[in-house]
Coordinates of C-alpha atoms in Angstrom, one line a residue:
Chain H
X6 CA -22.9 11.3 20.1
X7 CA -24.9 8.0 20.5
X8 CA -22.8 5.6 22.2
X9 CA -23.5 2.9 19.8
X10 CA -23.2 5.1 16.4
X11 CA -19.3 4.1 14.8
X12 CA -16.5 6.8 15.7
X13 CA -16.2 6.9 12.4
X14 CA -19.9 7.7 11.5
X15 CA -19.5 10.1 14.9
X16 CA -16.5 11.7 13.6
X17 CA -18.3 12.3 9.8
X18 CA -21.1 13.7 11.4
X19 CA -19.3 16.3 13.1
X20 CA -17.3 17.0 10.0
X21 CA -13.9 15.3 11.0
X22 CA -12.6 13.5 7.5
X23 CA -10.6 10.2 7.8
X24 CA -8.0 11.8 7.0
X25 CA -8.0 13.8 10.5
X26 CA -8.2 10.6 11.7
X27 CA -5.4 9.3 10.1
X28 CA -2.9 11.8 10.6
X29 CA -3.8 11.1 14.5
X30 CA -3.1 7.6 14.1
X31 CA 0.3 8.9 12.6
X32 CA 0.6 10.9 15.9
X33 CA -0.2 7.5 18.2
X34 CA 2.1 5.3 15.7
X35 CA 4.5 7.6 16.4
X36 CA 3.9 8.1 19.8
X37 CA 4.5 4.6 20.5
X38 CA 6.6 3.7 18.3
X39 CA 4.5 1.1 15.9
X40 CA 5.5 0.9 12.4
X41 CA 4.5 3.9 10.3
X42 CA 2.3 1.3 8.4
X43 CA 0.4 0.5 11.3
X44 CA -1.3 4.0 11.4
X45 CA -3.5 2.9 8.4
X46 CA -4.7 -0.2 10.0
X47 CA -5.3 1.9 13.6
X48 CA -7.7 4.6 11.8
X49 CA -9.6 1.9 10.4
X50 CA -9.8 0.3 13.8
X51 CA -10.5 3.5 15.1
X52 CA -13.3 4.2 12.9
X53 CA -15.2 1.2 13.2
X54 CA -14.9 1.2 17.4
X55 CA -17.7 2.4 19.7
X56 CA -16.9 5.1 22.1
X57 CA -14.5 3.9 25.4
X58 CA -16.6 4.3 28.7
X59 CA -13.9 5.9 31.0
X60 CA -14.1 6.0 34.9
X61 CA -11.9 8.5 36.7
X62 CA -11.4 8.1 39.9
X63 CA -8.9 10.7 41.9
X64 CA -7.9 9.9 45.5
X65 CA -4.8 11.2 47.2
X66 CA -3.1 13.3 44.4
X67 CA -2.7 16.9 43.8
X68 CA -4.9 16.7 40.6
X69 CA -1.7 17.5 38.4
X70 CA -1.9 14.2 36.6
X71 CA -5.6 15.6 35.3
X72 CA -3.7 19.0 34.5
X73 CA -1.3 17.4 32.1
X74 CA -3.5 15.7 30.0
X75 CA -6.7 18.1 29.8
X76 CA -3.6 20.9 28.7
X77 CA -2.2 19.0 26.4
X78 CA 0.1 20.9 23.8
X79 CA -2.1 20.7 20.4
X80 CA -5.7 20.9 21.1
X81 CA -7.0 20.3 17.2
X82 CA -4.8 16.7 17.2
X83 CA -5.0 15.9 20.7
X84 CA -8.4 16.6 21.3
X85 CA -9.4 13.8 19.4
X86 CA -9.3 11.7 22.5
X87 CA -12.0 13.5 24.1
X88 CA -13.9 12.5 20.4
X89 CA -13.0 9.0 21.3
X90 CA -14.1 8.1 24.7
X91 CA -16.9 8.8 27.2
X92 CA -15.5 10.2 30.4
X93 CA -18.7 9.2 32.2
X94 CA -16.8 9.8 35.9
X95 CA -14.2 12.6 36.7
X96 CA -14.9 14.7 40.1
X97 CA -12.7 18.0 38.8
X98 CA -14.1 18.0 35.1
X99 CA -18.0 16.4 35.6
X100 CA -20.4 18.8 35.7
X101 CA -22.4 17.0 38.2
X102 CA -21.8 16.4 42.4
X103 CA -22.6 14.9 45.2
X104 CA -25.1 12.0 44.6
X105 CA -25.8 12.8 40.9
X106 CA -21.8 12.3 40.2
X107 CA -21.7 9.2 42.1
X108 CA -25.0 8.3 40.1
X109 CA -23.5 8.7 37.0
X110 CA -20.5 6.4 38.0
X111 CA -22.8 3.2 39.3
X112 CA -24.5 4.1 35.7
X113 CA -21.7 3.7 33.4
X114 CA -20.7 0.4 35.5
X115 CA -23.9 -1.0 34.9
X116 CA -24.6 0.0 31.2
X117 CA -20.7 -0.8 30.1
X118 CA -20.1 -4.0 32.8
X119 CA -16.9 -5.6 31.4
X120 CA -16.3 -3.1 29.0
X121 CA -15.1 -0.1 30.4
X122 CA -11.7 1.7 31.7
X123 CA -11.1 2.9 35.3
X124 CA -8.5 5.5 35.5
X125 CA -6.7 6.1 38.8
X126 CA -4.7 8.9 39.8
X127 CA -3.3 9.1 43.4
X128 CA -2.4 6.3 45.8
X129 CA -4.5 5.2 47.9
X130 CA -4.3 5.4 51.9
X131 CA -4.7 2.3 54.0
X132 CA -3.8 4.1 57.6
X133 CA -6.5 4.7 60.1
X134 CA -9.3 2.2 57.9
X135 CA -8.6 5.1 55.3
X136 CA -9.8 8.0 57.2
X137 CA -7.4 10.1 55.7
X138 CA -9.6 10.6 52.0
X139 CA -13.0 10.0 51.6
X140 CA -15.4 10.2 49.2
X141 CA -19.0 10.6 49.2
X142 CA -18.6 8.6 52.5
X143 CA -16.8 5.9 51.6
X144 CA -12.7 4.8 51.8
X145 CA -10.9 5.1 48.9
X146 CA -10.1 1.8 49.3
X147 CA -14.0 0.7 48.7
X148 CA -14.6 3.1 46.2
X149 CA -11.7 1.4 44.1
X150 CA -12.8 -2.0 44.8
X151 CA -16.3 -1.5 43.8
X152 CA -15.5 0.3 40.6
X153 CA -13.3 -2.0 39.2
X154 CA -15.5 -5.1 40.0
X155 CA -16.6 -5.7 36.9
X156 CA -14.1 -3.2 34.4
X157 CA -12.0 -4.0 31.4
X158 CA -8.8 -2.7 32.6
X159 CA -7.1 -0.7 35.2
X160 CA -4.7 2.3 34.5
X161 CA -2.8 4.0 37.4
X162 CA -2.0 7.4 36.1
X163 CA 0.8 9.2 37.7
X164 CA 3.8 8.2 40.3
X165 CA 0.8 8.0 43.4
X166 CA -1.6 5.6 41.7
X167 CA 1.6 3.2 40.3
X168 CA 3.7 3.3 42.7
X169 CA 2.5 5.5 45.6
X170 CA 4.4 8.4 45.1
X171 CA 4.8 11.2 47.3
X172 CA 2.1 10.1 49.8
X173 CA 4.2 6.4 50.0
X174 CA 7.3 8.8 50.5
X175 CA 9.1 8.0 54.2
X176 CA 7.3 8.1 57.0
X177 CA 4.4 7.3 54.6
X178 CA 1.7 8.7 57.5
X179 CA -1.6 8.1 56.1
X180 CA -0.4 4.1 54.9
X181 CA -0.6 5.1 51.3
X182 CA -0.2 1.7 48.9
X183 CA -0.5 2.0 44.7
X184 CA -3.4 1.1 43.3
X185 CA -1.4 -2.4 42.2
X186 CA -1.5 -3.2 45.7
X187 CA -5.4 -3.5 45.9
X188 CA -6.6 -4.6 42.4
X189 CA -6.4 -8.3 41.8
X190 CA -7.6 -10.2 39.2
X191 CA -7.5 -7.1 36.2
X192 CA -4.8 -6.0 34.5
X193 CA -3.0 -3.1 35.9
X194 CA -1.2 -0.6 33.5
X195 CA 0.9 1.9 35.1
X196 CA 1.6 5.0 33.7
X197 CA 3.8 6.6 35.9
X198 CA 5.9 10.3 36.3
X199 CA 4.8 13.6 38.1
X200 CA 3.0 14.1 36.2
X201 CA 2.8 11.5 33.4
X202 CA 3.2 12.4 29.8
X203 CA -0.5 13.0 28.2
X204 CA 0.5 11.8 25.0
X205 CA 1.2 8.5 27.3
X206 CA -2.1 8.5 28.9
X207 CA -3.9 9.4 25.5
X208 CA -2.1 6.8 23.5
X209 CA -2.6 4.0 25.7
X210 CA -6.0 4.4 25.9
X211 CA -6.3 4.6 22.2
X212 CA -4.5 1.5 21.6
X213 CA -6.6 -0.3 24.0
X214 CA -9.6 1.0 21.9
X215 CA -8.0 0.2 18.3
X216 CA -6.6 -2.8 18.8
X217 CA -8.4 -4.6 21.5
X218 CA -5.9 -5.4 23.8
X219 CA -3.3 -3.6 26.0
X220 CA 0.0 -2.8 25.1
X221 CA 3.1 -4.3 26.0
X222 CA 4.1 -3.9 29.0
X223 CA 8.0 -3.7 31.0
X224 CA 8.3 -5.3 34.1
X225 CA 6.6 -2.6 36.0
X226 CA 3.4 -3.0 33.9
X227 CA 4.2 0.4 32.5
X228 CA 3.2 0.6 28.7
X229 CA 6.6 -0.5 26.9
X230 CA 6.4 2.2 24.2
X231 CA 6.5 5.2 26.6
X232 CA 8.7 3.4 28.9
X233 CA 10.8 1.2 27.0
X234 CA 14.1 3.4 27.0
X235 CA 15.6 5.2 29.4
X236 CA 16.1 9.1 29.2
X237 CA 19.7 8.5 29.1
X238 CA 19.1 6.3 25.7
X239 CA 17.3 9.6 24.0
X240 CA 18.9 12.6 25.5
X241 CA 20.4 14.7 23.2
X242 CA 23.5 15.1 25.8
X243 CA 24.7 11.9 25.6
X244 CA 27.4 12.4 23.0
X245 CA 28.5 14.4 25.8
X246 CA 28.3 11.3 28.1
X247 CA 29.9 9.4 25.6
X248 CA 33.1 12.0 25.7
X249 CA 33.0 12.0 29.3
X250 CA 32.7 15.9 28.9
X251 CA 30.5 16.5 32.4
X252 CA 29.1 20.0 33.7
X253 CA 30.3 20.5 37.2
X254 CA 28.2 23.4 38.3
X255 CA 24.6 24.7 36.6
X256 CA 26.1 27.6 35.3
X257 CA 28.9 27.0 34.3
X258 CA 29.9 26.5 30.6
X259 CA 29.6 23.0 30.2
X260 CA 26.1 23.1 31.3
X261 CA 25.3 26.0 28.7
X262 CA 26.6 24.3 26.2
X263 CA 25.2 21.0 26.7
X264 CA 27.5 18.6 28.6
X265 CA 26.3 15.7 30.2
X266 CA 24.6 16.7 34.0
X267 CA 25.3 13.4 35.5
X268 CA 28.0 14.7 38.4
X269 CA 24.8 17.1 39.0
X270 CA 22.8 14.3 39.9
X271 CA 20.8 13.7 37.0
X272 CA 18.5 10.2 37.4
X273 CA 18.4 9.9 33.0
X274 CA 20.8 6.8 33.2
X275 CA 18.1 4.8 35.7
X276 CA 15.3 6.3 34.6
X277 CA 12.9 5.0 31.4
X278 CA 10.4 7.4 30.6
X279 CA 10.2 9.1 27.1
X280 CA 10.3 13.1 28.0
X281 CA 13.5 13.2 26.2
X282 CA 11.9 12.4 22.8
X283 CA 8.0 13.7 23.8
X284 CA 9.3 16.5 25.9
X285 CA 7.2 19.3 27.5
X286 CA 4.9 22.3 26.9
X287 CA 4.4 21.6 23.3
X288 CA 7.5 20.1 22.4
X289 CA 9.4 22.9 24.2
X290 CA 11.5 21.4 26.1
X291 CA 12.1 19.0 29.4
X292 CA 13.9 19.2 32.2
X293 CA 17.6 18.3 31.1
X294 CA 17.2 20.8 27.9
X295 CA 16.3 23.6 30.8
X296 CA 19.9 22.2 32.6
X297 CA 18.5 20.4 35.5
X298 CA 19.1 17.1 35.6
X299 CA 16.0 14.3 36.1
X300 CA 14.7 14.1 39.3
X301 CA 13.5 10.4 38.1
X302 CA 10.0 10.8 39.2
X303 CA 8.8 7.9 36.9
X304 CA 10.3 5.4 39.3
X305 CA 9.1 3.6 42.4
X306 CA 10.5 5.2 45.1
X307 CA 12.2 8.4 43.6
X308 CA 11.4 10.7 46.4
X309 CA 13.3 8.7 48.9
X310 CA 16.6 8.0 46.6
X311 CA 18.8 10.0 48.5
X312 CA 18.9 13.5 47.4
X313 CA 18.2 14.9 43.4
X314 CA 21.7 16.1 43.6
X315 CA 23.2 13.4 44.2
X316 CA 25.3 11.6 41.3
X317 CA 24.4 8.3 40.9
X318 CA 27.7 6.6 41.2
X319 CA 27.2 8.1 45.2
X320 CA 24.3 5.4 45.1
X321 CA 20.7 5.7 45.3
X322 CA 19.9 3.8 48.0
X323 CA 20.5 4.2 52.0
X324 CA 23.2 6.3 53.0
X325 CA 27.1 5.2 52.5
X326 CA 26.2 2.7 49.9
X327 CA 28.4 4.4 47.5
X328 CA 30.1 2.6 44.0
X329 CA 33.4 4.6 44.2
X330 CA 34.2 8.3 43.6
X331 CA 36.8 6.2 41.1
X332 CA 34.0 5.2 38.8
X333 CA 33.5 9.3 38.1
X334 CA 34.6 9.6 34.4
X335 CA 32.9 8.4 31.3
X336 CA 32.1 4.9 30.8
X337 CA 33.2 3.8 33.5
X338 CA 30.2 6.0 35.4
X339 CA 27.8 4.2 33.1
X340 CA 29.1 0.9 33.6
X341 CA 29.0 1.7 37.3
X342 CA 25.3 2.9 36.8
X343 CA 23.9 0.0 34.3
X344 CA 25.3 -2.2 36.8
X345 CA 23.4 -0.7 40.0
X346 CA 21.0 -0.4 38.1
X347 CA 20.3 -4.2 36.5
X348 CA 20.7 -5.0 40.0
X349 CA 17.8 -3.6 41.3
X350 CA 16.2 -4.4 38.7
X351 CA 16.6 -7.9 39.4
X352 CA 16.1 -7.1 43.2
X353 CA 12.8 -6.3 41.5
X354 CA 11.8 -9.4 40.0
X355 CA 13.1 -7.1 36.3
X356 CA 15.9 -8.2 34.4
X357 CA 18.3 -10.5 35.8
X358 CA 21.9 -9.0 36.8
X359 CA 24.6 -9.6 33.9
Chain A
X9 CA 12.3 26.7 17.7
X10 CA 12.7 27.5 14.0
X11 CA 10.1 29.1 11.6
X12 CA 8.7 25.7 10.5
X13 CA 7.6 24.7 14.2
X14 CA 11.0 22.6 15.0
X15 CA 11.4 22.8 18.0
X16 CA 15.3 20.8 18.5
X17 CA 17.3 20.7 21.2
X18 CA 19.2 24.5 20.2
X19 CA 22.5 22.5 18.9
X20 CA 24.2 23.2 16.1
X21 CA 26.2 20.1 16.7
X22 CA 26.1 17.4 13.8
X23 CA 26.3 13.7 15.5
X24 CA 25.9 12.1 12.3
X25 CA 22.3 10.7 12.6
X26 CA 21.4 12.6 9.5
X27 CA 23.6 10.3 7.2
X28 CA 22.2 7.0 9.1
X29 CA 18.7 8.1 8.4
X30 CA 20.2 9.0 4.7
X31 CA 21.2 5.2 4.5
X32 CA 18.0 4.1 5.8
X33 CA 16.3 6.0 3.0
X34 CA 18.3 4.5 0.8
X35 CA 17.5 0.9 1.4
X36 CA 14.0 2.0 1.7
X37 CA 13.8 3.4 -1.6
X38 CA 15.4 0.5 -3.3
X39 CA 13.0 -1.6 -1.7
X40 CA 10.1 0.1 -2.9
X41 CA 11.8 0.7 -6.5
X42 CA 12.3 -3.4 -6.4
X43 CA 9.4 -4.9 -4.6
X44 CA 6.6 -2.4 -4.9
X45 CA 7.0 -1.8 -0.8
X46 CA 6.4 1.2 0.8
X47 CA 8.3 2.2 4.0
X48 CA 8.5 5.0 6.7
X49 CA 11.3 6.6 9.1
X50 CA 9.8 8.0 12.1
X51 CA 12.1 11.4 12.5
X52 CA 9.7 12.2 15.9
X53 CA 11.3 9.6 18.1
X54 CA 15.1 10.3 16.8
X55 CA 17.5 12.6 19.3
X56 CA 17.9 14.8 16.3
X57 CA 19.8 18.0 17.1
X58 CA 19.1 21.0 14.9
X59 CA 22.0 20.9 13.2
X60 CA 21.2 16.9 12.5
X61 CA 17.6 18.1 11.2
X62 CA 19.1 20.7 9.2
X63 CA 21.7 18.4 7.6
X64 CA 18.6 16.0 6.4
X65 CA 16.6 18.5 4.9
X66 CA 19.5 20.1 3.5
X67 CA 20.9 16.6 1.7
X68 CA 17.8 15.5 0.5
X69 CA 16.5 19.1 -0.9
X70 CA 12.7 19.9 -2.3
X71 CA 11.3 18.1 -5.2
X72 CA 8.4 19.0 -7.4
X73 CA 5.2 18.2 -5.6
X74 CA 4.6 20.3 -2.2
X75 CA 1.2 20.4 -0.4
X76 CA -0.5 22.2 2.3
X77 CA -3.4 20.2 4.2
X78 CA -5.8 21.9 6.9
X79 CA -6.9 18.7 8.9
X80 CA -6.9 18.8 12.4
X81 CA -4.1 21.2 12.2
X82 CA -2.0 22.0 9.5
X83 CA 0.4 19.2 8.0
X84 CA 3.0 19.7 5.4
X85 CA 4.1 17.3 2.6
X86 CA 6.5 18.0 0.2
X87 CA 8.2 15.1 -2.1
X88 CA 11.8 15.3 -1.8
X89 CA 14.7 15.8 -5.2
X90 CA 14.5 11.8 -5.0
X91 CA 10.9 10.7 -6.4
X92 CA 8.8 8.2 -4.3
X93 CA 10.8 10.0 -0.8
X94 CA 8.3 12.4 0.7
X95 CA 8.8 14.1 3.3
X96 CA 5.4 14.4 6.5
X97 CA 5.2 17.0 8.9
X98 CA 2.5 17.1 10.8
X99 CA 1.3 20.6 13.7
X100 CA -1.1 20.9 15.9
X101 CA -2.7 24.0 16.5
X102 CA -0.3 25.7 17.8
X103 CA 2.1 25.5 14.9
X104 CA 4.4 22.9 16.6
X105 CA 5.3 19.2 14.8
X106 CA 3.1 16.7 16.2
X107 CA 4.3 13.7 14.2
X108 CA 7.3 13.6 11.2
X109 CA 8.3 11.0 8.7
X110 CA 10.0 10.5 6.1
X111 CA 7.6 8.3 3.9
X112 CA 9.2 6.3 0.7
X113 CA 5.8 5.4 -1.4
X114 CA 3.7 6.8 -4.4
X115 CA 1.7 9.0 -2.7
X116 CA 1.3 9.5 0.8
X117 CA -1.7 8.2 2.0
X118 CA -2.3 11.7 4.1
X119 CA -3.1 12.9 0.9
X120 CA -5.6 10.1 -0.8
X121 CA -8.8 10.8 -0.4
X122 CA -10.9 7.8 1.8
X123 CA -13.3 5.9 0.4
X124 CA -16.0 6.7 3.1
X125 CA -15.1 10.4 2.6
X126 CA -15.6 10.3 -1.1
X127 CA -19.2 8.4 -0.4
X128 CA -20.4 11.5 2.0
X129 CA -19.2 13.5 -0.1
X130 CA -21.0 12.3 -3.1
X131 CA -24.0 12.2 -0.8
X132 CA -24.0 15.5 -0.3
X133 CA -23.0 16.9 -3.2
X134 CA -26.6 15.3 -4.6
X135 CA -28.7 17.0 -1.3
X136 CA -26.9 20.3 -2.5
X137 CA -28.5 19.9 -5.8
X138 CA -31.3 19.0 -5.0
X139 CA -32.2 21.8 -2.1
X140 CA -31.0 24.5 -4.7
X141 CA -33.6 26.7 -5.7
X142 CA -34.2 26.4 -9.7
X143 CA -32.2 29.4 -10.6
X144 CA -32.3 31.7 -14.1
X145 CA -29.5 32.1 -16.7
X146 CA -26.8 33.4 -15.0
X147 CA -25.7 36.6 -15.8
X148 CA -22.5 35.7 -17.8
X149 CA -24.6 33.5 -20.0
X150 CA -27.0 36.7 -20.8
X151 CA -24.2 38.2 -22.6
X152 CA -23.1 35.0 -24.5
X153 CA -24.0 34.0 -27.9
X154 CA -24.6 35.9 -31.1

């Protein structure tokens, strides 16, 4: 595909109708929750776009991020993407290595300058003048500033590039910062979780490409429509919740037959993410339908929250900080949660406390 | 996961959003019957139980149009027993719903073909003709006339 033919002429020539490409606008409109009606308007957007240079860069991650979105649950629909952009840089998927790969990279910066996408995943260590991952014999740190000198946009895929992760876990030994925490001067979309959703990584990059502009984003610069309500909001237990019917034990019959996991620790209540709605494995299921609660891994910070069995309402920051074993029981545990948790959201420059 | 790809949450329970998207359809379709404008539920993003999604289909019943389409998957559109409320299911490949809607319009614009489709198809409907080789009378026509 020439990189300045349409998509549209692209997609014709390969003998993918408009209508393919509508229905997987109706997938992205849906995905991100934009009015039906604007699914028309995206596939003609789409169609009349050039393809997106990408730039993948992976530093310290465990290459799970790149796992979730290449295995994505419905190749014929979600394949599309790969129709859509040119991944011109990607160290586990290129074909290339060593100085052709990094070749290829300086190549797509200079042929697409202001135009193209980096994509991060992993966080990036600072310890030891970033000894601690190298590539091609350069820091991490340089390799990121460089690339991004003259792109569109940054994303931060995954928990590591957004927030730091499990790297930026305590002690944190290699001196691992987000990606945030080196970029200035571009915008910085986080799409965080471990691993993110792939329909979260594909859709925001496809908005970027039909409309022109990013998303909206919360006060973590994570796209709005992935991360706009929490897994509480959407979780099919909360009538449960709502009842104050709560499973005490994994097994036991509340658990089976779909009462609330909060007492077993589960994060859904302070956690925005949309697996509840998107879930896993094709639709299967996600973590709460399999009866474990959510770990909260789309959060800064969620390894070092004091335990993923934990109930909220025995708090979530350093030890003995505690609400009240009182506040167990129905609303008065989500009262107790929405108000720890508007706290740190304000503690986080978010939403002020009410 | 039921035989149409649905994969719910394995409850039976009925919460009662089936009869709030019910009234949405409603005020949809009243709109569109008025005004001439279309609307759209998204079911995809709705904490639907089975039961909820069983309740939905079951209320609002098949009408008289139902269409297969093989794009990118297969997709399933039937119009409901209420004209102009269609309902959109979209797979991917692996026979699970990728996107769902209820649609209250016409036609669902899934199944209109595009004007740039309709061009290359013209297009190449005339280079069919024209590589053809000239061909005889067929043999049907042989055995026609007197």
């Amino acid at each position: 595909m020439s990189d300045r033919e349409t998509l549209g002429a692209a997609l014709a020539r390969c003998g993918i109708s408009r209508r393919a490409l509508l229905k997987y606008s109706s997938y992205l409109a849906t995905l991100m929750a934009l009015p039906p009606a604007a699914s028309s308007a995206m596939a003609e957007a789409l169609a009349k776009a050039r393809r997106q240079s990408v730039i993948w860069l992976s530093f310290q991650e465990c290459t799970g991020c790149t796992e979730s979105l290449t295995r994505s649950f419905s190749p014929t629909l979600e394949d599309l993407i790969f129709n859509l952009i040119s991944l011109d840089y990607h160290h586990t998927l290129m074909a290339v290595s060593g100085a052709a790969a990094e070749a290829a990279r300086l190549e797509a910066m200079k042929e697409n300058a202001g135009k193209y996408l980096v994509v991060v995943d992993g966080s990036v260590p600072l310890g030891d003048d970033g000894a601690y991952s190298t590539i091609a014999g350069i820091t991490n740190r340089q390799m990121l500033t460089e690339t991004v000198e003259h792109a569109l946009a940054v994303i931060s895929v995954g928990t590591c590039a957004a927030f730091g992760g499990l790297p930026h876990a305590d002690p944190n030994p290699t001196g691992a910062v987000p990606v945030s925490a080196i970029v200035t001067g571009k915008p910085v979309i986080n799409i965080s979780g471990c691993p993110p959703l792939p329909e979260a990584m594909a859709g925001t990059v496809s908005y970027i490409l039909s409309f022109g502009k990013l998303p909206e984003l919360d006060h973590l610069h994570r796209p709005k429509a992935f991360f706009g309500d929490s897994i509480h909001d959407r979780c099919y237990r909360r009538p449960f919740y709502e009842r104050g019917m709560f499973a005490k034990s994994f097994d036991d019959d509340g658990a089976r037959n779909g009462w609330c996991l909060y007492e077993l620790g589960c994060k859904g209540p302070v956690t925005y993410n949309s697996c509840a709605t998107l879930k896993w494995n094709g639709g299967t299921s996600f973590p709460i339908q399999s009866g474990h609660g959510c770990l909260g891994c789309s959060e800064p910070g969620f390894w070092d929250k004091g335990g993923f069995y934990r109930p909220l309402a025995a708090g979530t920051g350093s030890p003995g900080v505690a609400v009240g074993a009182a506040a167990i029981g129905g609303v008065a545990v989500g009262a107790a949660s929405a108000a720890l948790h508007r706290r740190r959201l304000h503690d986080q420059g978010g939403e002020k406390p009410k | 996961m039921s035989a149409d790809g649905v994969a719910g949450c394995g409850l039976r329970l009925r919460t009662g959003l089936a009869k709030a998207v019910l009234s949405e359809v409603a005020r949809l379709l009243e709109r569109l019957s008025d005004a001439g404008e279309t609307g759209a539920v998204d079911l995809h993003s709705l904490p639907m139980t089975d039961g909820d999604r069983a309740e939905l289909e079951e209320r609002l019943g098949r009408g008289e149009i139902e269409a297969t389409l093989s794009v990118a998957g297969v997709s399933r559109v039937w119009e409901t027993r209420y004209a102009g409320v269609w309902w959109v299911r979209h797979f991917g490949s692996d026979e699970r719903i990728a996107a769902e809607e209820i649609a209250i319009t016409h036609v669902p614009q899934i199944l209109v073909a595009h004007p740039a489709d309709i061009r290359a198809a013209a297009s190449a409907l005339r280079d069919d003709l024209a590589t053809q080789p000239p061909q005889g009378a067929s043999e049907e026509s042989r055995h026609v006339g007197p």
